[in-house]
Structure formats: C-alpha cells, structure tokens
Coordinates of C-alpha atoms in Angstrom, one line a residue:
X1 CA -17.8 27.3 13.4
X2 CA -17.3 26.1 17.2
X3 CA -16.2 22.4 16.4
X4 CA -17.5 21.7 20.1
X5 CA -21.4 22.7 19.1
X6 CA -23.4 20.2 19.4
X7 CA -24.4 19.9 15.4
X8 CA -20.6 19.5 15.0
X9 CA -20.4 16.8 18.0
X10 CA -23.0 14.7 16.0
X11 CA -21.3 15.2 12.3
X12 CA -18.6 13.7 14.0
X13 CA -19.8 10.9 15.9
X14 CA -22.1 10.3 12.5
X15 CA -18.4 10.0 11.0
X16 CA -16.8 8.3 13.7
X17 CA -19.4 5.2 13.9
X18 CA -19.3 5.0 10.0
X19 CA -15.8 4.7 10.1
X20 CA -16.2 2.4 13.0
X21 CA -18.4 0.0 11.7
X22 CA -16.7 -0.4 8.2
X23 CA -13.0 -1.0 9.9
X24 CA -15.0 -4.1 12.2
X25 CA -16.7 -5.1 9.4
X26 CA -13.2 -5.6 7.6
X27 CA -11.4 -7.2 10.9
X28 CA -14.4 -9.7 10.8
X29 CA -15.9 -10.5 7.2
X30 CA -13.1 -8.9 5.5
X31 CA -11.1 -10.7 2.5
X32 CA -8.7 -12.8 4.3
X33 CA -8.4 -15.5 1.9
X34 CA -5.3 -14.3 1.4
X35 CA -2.0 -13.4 3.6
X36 CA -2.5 -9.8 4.5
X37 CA -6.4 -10.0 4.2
X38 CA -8.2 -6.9 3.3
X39 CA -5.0 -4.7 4.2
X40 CA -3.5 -5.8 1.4
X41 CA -5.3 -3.1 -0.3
X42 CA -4.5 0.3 -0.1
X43 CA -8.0 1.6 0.3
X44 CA -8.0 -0.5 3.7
X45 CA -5.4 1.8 4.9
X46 CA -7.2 4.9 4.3
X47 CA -10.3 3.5 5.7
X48 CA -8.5 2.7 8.8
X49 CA -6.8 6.3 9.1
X50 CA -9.9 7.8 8.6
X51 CA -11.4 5.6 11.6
X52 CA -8.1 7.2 13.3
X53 CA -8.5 10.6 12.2
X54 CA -12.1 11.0 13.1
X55 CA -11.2 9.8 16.7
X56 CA -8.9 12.1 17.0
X57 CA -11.8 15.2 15.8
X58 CA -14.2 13.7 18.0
X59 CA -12.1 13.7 20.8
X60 CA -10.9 17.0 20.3
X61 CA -14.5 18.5 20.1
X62 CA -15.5 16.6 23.1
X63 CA -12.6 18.2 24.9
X64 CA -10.3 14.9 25.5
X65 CA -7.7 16.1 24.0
X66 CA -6.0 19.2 23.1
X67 CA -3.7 18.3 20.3
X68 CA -5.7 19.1 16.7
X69 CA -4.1 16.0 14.7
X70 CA -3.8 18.6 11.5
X71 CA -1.3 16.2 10.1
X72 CA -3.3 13.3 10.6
X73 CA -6.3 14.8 8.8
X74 CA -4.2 15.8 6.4
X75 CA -2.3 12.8 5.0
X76 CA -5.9 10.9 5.6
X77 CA -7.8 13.9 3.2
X78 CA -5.1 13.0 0.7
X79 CA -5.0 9.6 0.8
X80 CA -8.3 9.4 0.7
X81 CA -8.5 11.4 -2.6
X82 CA -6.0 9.1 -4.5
X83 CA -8.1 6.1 -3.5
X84 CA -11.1 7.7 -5.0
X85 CA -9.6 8.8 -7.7
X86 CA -7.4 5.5 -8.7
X87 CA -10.5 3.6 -7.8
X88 CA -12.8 5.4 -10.1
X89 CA -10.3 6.0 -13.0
X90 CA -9.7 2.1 -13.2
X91 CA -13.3 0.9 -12.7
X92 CA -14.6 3.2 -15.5
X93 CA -11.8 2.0 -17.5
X94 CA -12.4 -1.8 -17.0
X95 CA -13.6 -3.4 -13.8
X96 CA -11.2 -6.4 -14.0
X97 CA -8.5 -3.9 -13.2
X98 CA -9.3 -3.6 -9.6
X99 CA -11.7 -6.4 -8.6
X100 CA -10.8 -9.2 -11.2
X101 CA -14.1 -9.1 -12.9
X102 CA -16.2 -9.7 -9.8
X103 CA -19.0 -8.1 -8.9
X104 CA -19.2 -5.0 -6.1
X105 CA -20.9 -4.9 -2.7
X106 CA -22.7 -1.5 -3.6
X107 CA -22.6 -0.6 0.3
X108 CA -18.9 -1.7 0.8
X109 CA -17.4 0.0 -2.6
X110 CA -19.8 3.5 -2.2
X111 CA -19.0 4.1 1.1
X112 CA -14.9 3.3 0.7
X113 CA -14.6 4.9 -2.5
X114 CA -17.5 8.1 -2.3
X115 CA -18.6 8.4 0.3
X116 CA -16.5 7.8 3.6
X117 CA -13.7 10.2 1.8
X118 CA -16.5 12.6 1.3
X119 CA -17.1 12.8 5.2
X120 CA -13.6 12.9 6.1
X121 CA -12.3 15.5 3.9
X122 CA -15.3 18.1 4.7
X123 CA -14.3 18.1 8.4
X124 CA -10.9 18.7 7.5
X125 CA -11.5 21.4 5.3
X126 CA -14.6 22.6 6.1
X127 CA -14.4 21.6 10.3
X128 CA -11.2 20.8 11.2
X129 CA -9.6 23.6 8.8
X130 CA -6.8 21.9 8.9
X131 CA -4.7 22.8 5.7
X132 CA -3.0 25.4 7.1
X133 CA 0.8 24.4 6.9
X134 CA 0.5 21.2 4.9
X135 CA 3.8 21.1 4.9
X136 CA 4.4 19.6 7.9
X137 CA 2.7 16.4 6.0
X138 CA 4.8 15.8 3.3
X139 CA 7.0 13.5 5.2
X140 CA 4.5 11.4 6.8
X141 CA 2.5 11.0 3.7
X142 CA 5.5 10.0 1.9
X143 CA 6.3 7.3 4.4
X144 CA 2.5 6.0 4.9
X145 CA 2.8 5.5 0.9
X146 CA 6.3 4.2 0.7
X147 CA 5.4 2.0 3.8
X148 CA 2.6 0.7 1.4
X149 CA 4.6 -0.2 -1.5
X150 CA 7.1 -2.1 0.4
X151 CA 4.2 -4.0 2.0
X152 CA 3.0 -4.9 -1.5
X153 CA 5.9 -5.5 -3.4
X154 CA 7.9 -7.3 -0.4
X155 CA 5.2 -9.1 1.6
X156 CA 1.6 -9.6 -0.4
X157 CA 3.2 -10.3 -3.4
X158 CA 5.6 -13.0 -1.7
X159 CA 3.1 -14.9 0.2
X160 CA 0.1 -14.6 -2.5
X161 CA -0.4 -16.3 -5.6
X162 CA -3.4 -14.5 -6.6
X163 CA -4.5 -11.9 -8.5
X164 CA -2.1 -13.4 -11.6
X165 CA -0.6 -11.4 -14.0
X166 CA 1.6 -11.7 -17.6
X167 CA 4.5 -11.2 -15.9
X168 CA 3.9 -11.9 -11.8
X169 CA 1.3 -12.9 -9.1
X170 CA 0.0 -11.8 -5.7
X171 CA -0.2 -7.8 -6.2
X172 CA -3.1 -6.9 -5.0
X173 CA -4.3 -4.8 -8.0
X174 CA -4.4 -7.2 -10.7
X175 CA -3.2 -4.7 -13.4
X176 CA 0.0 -4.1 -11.1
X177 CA 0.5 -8.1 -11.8
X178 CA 1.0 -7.5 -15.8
X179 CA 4.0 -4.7 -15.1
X180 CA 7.5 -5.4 -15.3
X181 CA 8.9 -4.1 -11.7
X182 CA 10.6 -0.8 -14.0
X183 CA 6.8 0.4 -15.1
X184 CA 5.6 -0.4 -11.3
X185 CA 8.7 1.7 -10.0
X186 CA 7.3 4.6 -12.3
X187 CA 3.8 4.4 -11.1
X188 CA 4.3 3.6 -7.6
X189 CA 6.8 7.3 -8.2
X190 CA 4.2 9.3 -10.2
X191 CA 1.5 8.7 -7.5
X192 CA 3.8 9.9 -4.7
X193 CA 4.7 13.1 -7.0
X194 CA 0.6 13.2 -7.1
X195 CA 0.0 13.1 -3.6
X196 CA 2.2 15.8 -2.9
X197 CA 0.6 17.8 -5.4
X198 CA -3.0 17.3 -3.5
X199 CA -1.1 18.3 -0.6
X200 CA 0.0 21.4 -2.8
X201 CA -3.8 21.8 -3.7
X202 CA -5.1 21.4 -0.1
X203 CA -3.0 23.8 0.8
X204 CA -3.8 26.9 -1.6
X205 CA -7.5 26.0 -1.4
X206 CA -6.9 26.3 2.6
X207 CA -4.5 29.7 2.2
X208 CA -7.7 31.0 0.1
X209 CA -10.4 29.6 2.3
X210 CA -9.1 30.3 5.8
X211 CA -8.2 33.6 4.8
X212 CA -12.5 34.5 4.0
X213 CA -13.9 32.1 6.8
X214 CA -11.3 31.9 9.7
X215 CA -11.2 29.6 11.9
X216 CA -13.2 30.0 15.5
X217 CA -11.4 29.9 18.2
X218 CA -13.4 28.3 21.3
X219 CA -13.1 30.3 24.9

C-alpha cells in the first residue's frame, strides 16, 4: 500500500482534520472549570497525540518529512486502546464512575472513546505498519503515563476540589477520589504493566501481519 496514493493522502487528511477539530474544540469549549481544564483527563492526552501523530503521517505521505514517527504512532495506538478500554469498562459498570452521573455529548464521547482511536490505530497498523520494533516504545510510553500520574496526583488533585471522593477530592476520575493513595499506586502500576502488554500485542500482531502483507516501499 503506497501511503503517498492519493486514497491514502485523503484517509489521512479525513484523520488529520478530525483530530484537528476535536483538539480546538477542547482549547475553546473544553471543561475548564477547573485548574488543568479538559487535560486533566487522560483521554485529552491521547486525543492530542493522536492530532500529533496524524501530522506526522500526513506529512510523511505528502513528502514533508522523511522521519516515519513509528514511536509516536505507537505509544498513541496504545494509549489510545487503554482509553477505550478504561472508558468503556467503567461506563458499562456505572456511569458516575467517569462522568459523575452527568449526561454524555454523544458526538464528543463516540468520537474520543470509538471512534478517533479506531482511525488512528488502522493507519498504524494497517498504513503506517508501524509495529515493527515496539520496543523502542516502551520507554516513552512509560514516561507519557508516569508524566500523567504525577500530573494528577501532584497538580489536579492539589488545585481542584472536585470530583469528591470518601477519602479525597480533585482526581479527575471520580472513583480514583474513593482510593486510599496504596490502592491508587496499584492501579496506576497495573495499567502501566497493561500498556506494555498492548505494546507486547502490537507487536506479535505486527511480526505476524508484516510478515504476509509487507510493507511498500515508495521509489
């Protein structure tokens, strides 16, 4: 698949404006009641290195640049699946878990949470074909979510009174506000174990895939 054909150049701007759009919309109407504002949440950061990571594939099929930002795809593929996945898990649980009870903006939560992931990760695996030595992601990834937890537990929580919880406030997730800081040690640890395991995934499903449908390589 030449990722400089033109049905490729137009998946990617389609992806690329999406992406766009949704990152303004959260600089603009986004929830800044708060200190931190919409970045407080974690699926914020994935949207914006999506909106990073599809520049970077644009730009590359349009010639601009030469680098292939594998990584970047990467840690935005997995991110993007443990936002999903988190998301979904506590919604279908019990709603107040993630939004407080409120109600969702059906075009805001299906596009952060279905189907701007969905986008993103079939250019990097089906596109980009980037999981080739994933790897070389691990240590990014790691640091993109430790620099999230320390942003949470140091920062939102500080300045924030709100979500409340049974035992503290200002966590953005309001379940995260009713566990003592030894249970919120042990989750924020078994989602980082996770995310390398999706890296794991990635990469056999890429050691498998590239090995039947190799990637093209442009004149």
């Amino acid at each position: 698949m030449d990722i400089h054909s033109r049905p490729i150049l137009i998946y990617r701007w389609i992806v690329f404006l999406l992406a766009a759009g949704y990152c303004l919309y959260q600089m603009i109407g986004g929830q800044w009641t708060g200190a931190g504002g919409p970045f407080r949440y974690l699926t914020i950061w994935a949207l914006f290195l999506s909106f990073f990571a599809a520049s970077r594939m644009l730009a590359l099929s349009e010639h601009r640049i030469t680098r292939r930002h594998e990584v970047t795809a990467t840690c935005a593929a997995v991110l993007n699946v443990m936002v999903v996945f988190l998301y979904w898990r506590l919604y279908l649980t019990d709603p107040s878990l993630v939004n407080g009870g409120g109600p969702i903006v059906w075009w805001l939560e299906y596009y952060l949470h279905a189907l701007g992931p969905a986008l993103q990760i079939i250019d990097a695996l089906f596109i980009g074909k980037v999981f080739r030595r994933v790897w070389r992601a691990a240590l990014p990834l790691i640091a993109i979510i430790a620099a999230y937890v320390a942003w949470a537990e140091l920062f939102v929580q500080r300045f924030n009174t709100k979500p409340v919880g049974d035992v503290t406030s200002g966590l953005p997730y309001p379940f995260l506000n009713s566990m003592e800081w030894a249970d919120r040690a042990m989750f924020y640890g078994i989602n980082g174990a996770t995310a390398l395991g999706l890296l794991a995934v990635f990469g056999v499903i890429g050691a498998v895939l590239y090995r039947i449908w190799p990637r093209q390589v442009a004149a």
